[in-house]
């Protein structure tokens, strides 16, 4: 663990600042915030107009004086002041008043694996600005593994894959620590961009808004699997004329465009397995790989990993909120460390 379970039990609130969504868990209450990490700002006055889902709806639809910003990129806070303002509004006055009553407010936060000290400091400063006296940082991989019920504290290997919006993190855990891990700068956004580029290059079509999941539009549930309709109709704007146009898109070609960024994820998966001790690889062959994160729900992604590795692949019950629920379980004291009897000597 990054910090001891005893320290985490003293925390009052857990925060998962993700590139796509921000989630907040309050001890004894549960998940209280689950909103997109987006804020809309009036550039003339500097005031916040909207945060969360409403701000995300404004993407690509605002006049020149309204700017839609994302203060978190790749799991790292890139604009501390805006992140604090966004969190303040997402929490609401009532919840902030409850947290202010705590004499020494402690917070826990997820950080991506192998994040640099500057990124960690930005996360700490964001929460200190909201009134936290102390901030404990926990690796996202460990928090996600706890959140989906994996036996993290046991001397057996558990393999987890956190498929986020900006990055994919893969790790093998044993005895509450990371044995080997890798972070790949490919996530749901890169997959979306691959589809957007394919439609632009081969069909001269621009999709109406970046806020709409182009993947969902392009595949209509067909996913990476071979079954389903061979052709899908897409509505967008013609690159040359700027007029609305519909085209028939070959789903096999879209599937090929998606495979290109996903090959980097498969390479990272192979690297983790190669670096892993043989005994732990044998455990993984039995237990399989657990997928969490919003991008884990990409149709056919799990089957693609099964075909590439030959080991079982499972998707968590609530893959998008596993990290913050894992942090919450540590705060509530639901995770028991492995206790070894001292050797009599």
mmCIF file of C-alpha atoms in Angstrom, residues 139-313:
data_model
loop_
_atom_site.group_PDB
_atom_site.id
_atom_site.type_symbol
_atom_site.label_atom_id
_atom_site.label_comp_id
_atom_site.label_asym_id
_atom_site.label_seq_id
_atom_site.Cartn_x
_atom_site.Cartn_y
_atom_site.Cartn_z
ATOM 1 C CA UNK A 139 -2.255 4.155 -6.144
ATOM 2 C CA UNK A 140 -5.288 3.895 -8.434
ATOM 3 C CA UNK A 141 -4.436 0.262 -9.216
ATOM 4 C CA UNK A 142 -4.637 -0.807 -5.549
ATOM 5 C CA UNK A 143 -7.821 1.214 -4.919
ATOM 6 C CA UNK A 144 -9.500 -0.271 -8.019
ATOM 7 C CA UNK A 145 -8.484 -3.814 -7.039
ATOM 8 C CA UNK A 146 -10.016 -3.350 -3.573
ATOM 9 C CA UNK A 147 -13.132 -1.799 -5.120
ATOM 10 C CA UNK A 148 -13.864 -4.803 -7.316
ATOM 11 C CA UNK A 149 -13.354 -7.291 -4.489
ATOM 12 C CA UNK A 150 -9.989 -8.801 -5.429
ATOM 13 C CA UNK A 151 -8.016 -10.473 -2.580
ATOM 14 C CA UNK A 152 -5.308 -7.802 -2.659
ATOM 15 C CA UNK A 153 -3.846 -8.602 0.784
ATOM 16 C CA UNK A 154 -3.386 -12.328 0.093
ATOM 17 C CA UNK A 155 -0.139 -13.962 -1.153
ATOM 18 C CA UNK A 156 -1.727 -14.766 -4.520
ATOM 19 C CA UNK A 157 -1.408 -12.871 -7.785
ATOM 20 C CA UNK A 158 -4.240 -10.644 -8.957
ATOM 21 C CA UNK A 159 -3.995 -8.864 -12.289
ATOM 22 C CA UNK A 160 -5.927 -5.663 -12.823
ATOM 23 C CA UNK A 161 -6.365 -3.410 -15.838
ATOM 24 C CA UNK A 162 -7.680 0.128 -15.265
ATOM 25 C CA UNK A 163 -9.016 1.400 -18.600
ATOM 26 C CA UNK A 164 -9.413 5.155 -18.164
ATOM 27 C CA UNK A 165 -10.245 7.989 -20.527
ATOM 28 C CA UNK A 166 -6.635 9.087 -21.058
ATOM 29 C CA UNK A 167 -4.483 6.177 -19.858
ATOM 30 C CA UNK A 168 -4.586 2.416 -19.366
ATOM 31 C CA UNK A 169 -2.824 1.019 -16.292
ATOM 32 C CA UNK A 170 -2.002 -2.676 -15.928
ATOM 33 C CA UNK A 171 -0.541 -4.316 -12.811
ATOM 34 C CA UNK A 172 0.040 -7.566 -10.982
ATOM 35 C CA UNK A 173 -0.642 -7.267 -7.240
ATOM 36 C CA UNK A 174 0.338 -9.530 -4.369
ATOM 37 C CA UNK A 175 0.403 -9.013 -0.580
ATOM 38 C CA UNK A 176 -1.134 -5.554 -0.896
ATOM 39 C CA UNK A 177 1.609 -4.199 -3.159
ATOM 40 C CA UNK A 178 2.348 -3.816 -6.860
ATOM 41 C CA UNK A 179 4.751 -6.474 -8.152
ATOM 42 C CA UNK A 180 5.005 -5.116 -11.680
ATOM 43 C CA UNK A 181 2.988 -2.476 -13.504
ATOM 44 C CA UNK A 182 2.878 -0.338 -16.633
ATOM 45 C CA UNK A 183 1.010 2.813 -17.626
ATOM 46 C CA UNK A 184 0.108 3.303 -21.304
ATOM 47 C CA UNK A 185 -1.040 6.708 -22.657
ATOM 48 C CA UNK A 186 -3.939 5.104 -24.535
ATOM 49 C CA UNK A 187 -7.506 5.291 -23.244
ATOM 50 C CA UNK A 188 -11.102 5.838 -24.282
ATOM 51 C CA UNK A 189 -10.299 9.256 -25.770
ATOM 52 C CA UNK A 190 -7.618 7.774 -28.074
ATOM 53 C CA UNK A 191 -10.117 5.158 -29.276
ATOM 54 C CA UNK A 192 -12.679 7.880 -29.955
ATOM 55 C CA UNK A 193 -10.074 9.913 -31.850
ATOM 56 C CA UNK A 194 -9.212 6.869 -33.990
ATOM 57 C CA UNK A 195 -12.856 6.629 -35.080
ATOM 58 C CA UNK A 196 -13.064 10.408 -35.712
ATOM 59 C CA UNK A 197 -9.903 10.331 -37.855
ATOM 60 C CA UNK A 198 -11.142 7.320 -39.815
ATOM 61 C CA UNK A 199 -14.444 9.047 -40.659
ATOM 62 C CA UNK A 200 -12.632 12.248 -41.621
ATOM 63 C CA UNK A 201 -10.035 10.596 -43.842
ATOM 64 C CA UNK A 202 -12.149 7.958 -45.569
ATOM 65 C CA UNK A 203 -15.584 9.611 -45.628
ATOM 66 C CA UNK A 204 -14.740 13.357 -45.315
ATOM 67 C CA UNK A 205 -17.188 13.548 -42.425
ATOM 68 C CA UNK A 206 -16.924 15.471 -39.155
ATOM 69 C CA UNK A 207 -18.998 14.301 -36.223
ATOM 70 C CA UNK A 208 -21.284 16.960 -34.707
ATOM 71 C CA UNK A 209 -19.686 17.211 -31.259
ATOM 72 C CA UNK A 210 -16.726 15.888 -29.314
ATOM 73 C CA UNK A 211 -19.005 15.384 -26.317
ATOM 74 C CA UNK A 212 -20.931 12.629 -28.123
ATOM 75 C CA UNK A 213 -19.223 9.264 -27.851
ATOM 76 C CA UNK A 214 -18.401 8.718 -31.528
ATOM 77 C CA UNK A 215 -17.620 5.125 -30.787
ATOM 78 C CA UNK A 216 -21.178 4.462 -29.680
ATOM 79 C CA UNK A 217 -22.512 6.168 -32.814
ATOM 80 C CA UNK A 218 -20.191 4.330 -35.163
ATOM 81 C CA UNK A 219 -20.605 0.823 -33.832
ATOM 82 C CA UNK A 220 -24.185 0.729 -32.494
ATOM 83 C CA UNK A 221 -23.354 -2.083 -30.071
ATOM 84 C CA UNK A 222 -21.414 -4.027 -32.720
ATOM 85 C CA UNK A 223 -18.158 -3.418 -30.878
ATOM 86 C CA UNK A 224 -14.985 -5.271 -31.763
ATOM 87 C CA UNK A 225 -16.866 -8.517 -32.441
ATOM 88 C CA UNK A 226 -17.377 -9.874 -35.937
ATOM 89 C CA UNK A 227 -21.124 -10.312 -35.566
ATOM 90 C CA UNK A 228 -23.707 -7.590 -36.143
ATOM 91 C CA UNK A 229 -24.532 -5.338 -39.112
ATOM 92 C CA UNK A 230 -21.870 -4.910 -41.782
ATOM 93 C CA UNK A 231 -22.822 -1.281 -42.478
ATOM 94 C CA UNK A 232 -23.777 1.550 -40.085
ATOM 95 C CA UNK A 233 -25.297 4.908 -40.999
ATOM 96 C CA UNK A 234 -23.522 7.948 -39.508
ATOM 97 C CA UNK A 235 -24.754 11.561 -39.503
ATOM 98 C CA UNK A 236 -22.264 14.411 -39.492
ATOM 99 C CA UNK A 237 -20.959 17.487 -41.288
ATOM 100 C CA UNK A 238 -19.252 17.381 -44.672
ATOM 101 C CA UNK A 239 -15.612 18.568 -44.399
ATOM 102 C CA UNK A 240 -15.682 20.394 -47.756
ATOM 103 C CA UNK A 241 -19.157 21.948 -47.897
ATOM 104 C CA UNK A 242 -19.993 22.216 -44.190
ATOM 105 C CA UNK A 243 -23.478 20.811 -44.855
ATOM 106 C CA UNK A 244 -25.143 17.974 -42.944
ATOM 107 C CA UNK A 245 -24.596 14.603 -44.577
ATOM 108 C CA UNK A 246 -25.173 10.906 -43.866
ATOM 109 C CA UNK A 247 -22.810 8.147 -44.967
ATOM 110 C CA UNK A 248 -22.843 4.351 -44.855
ATOM 111 C CA UNK A 249 -19.772 3.235 -42.908
ATOM 112 C CA UNK A 250 -18.270 -0.248 -43.143
ATOM 113 C CA UNK A 251 -18.076 -1.453 -39.525
ATOM 114 C CA UNK A 252 -15.169 -3.796 -40.370
ATOM 115 C CA UNK A 253 -13.074 -0.748 -41.354
ATOM 116 C CA UNK A 254 -14.050 1.078 -38.143
ATOM 117 C CA UNK A 255 -13.158 -2.032 -36.159
ATOM 118 C CA UNK A 256 -9.711 -2.017 -37.823
ATOM 119 C CA UNK A 257 -9.247 1.682 -36.945
ATOM 120 C CA UNK A 258 -9.994 0.898 -33.281
ATOM 121 C CA UNK A 259 -7.542 -2.016 -33.222
ATOM 122 C CA UNK A 260 -4.611 0.308 -34.019
ATOM 123 C CA UNK A 261 -4.508 2.129 -30.619
ATOM 124 C CA UNK A 262 -5.475 -1.067 -28.781
ATOM 125 C CA UNK A 263 -2.343 -2.868 -29.992
ATOM 126 C CA UNK A 264 -0.331 -0.597 -27.629
ATOM 127 C CA UNK A 265 -2.487 -1.879 -24.753
ATOM 128 C CA UNK A 266 -1.796 -5.488 -25.782
ATOM 129 C CA UNK A 267 1.953 -4.749 -25.902
ATOM 130 C CA UNK A 268 1.784 -3.325 -22.357
ATOM 131 C CA UNK A 269 -0.122 -6.379 -21.169
ATOM 132 C CA UNK A 270 2.565 -8.658 -22.635
ATOM 133 C CA UNK A 271 5.321 -6.621 -20.949
ATOM 134 C CA UNK A 272 3.684 -6.955 -17.497
ATOM 135 C CA UNK A 273 3.331 -10.734 -17.939
ATOM 136 C CA UNK A 274 6.967 -11.061 -19.098
ATOM 137 C CA UNK A 275 8.245 -9.095 -16.077
ATOM 138 C CA UNK A 276 6.129 -11.107 -13.640
ATOM 139 C CA UNK A 277 7.621 -14.043 -11.622
ATOM 140 C CA UNK A 278 6.540 -17.487 -12.990
ATOM 141 C CA UNK A 279 4.667 -18.444 -9.804
ATOM 142 C CA UNK A 280 2.463 -15.366 -10.085
ATOM 143 C CA UNK A 281 1.830 -15.975 -13.809
ATOM 144 C CA UNK A 282 0.513 -19.433 -12.874
ATOM 145 C CA UNK A 283 -1.949 -17.758 -10.461
ATOM 146 C CA UNK A 284 -3.071 -15.321 -13.177
ATOM 147 C CA UNK A 285 -3.721 -18.229 -15.571
ATOM 148 C CA UNK A 286 -6.301 -19.461 -13.017
ATOM 149 C CA UNK A 287 -7.770 -16.185 -11.729
ATOM 150 C CA UNK A 288 -7.531 -14.178 -14.963
ATOM 151 C CA UNK A 289 -7.458 -10.437 -15.608
ATOM 152 C CA UNK A 290 -9.951 -8.038 -14.009
ATOM 153 C CA UNK A 291 -10.940 -5.037 -16.137
ATOM 154 C CA UNK A 292 -12.162 -1.815 -14.503
ATOM 155 C CA UNK A 293 -12.677 1.753 -15.714
ATOM 156 C CA UNK A 294 -15.205 3.278 -18.100
ATOM 157 C CA UNK A 295 -13.397 2.060 -21.249
ATOM 158 C CA UNK A 296 -13.596 -1.561 -20.017
ATOM 159 C CA UNK A 297 -17.214 -1.532 -21.261
ATOM 160 C CA UNK A 298 -16.063 -1.192 -24.888
ATOM 161 C CA UNK A 299 -17.940 -4.070 -26.590
ATOM 162 C CA UNK A 300 -15.616 -6.908 -27.557
ATOM 163 C CA UNK A 301 -12.527 -5.497 -25.771
ATOM 164 C CA UNK A 302 -12.539 -8.326 -23.204
ATOM 165 C CA UNK A 303 -12.772 -10.974 -25.940
ATOM 166 C CA UNK A 304 -9.859 -9.356 -27.766
ATOM 167 C CA UNK A 305 -7.716 -9.676 -24.603
ATOM 168 C CA UNK A 306 -8.793 -13.307 -24.144
ATOM 169 C CA UNK A 307 -7.706 -14.134 -27.688
ATOM 170 C CA UNK A 308 -4.363 -12.329 -27.271
ATOM 171 C CA UNK A 309 -3.370 -13.760 -23.852
ATOM 172 C CA UNK A 310 -5.276 -17.033 -23.534
ATOM 173 C CA UNK A 311 -6.240 -16.271 -19.907
ATOM 174 C CA UNK A 312 -9.740 -15.553 -18.535
ATOM 175 C CA UNK A 313 -10.821 -11.891 -18.634
#
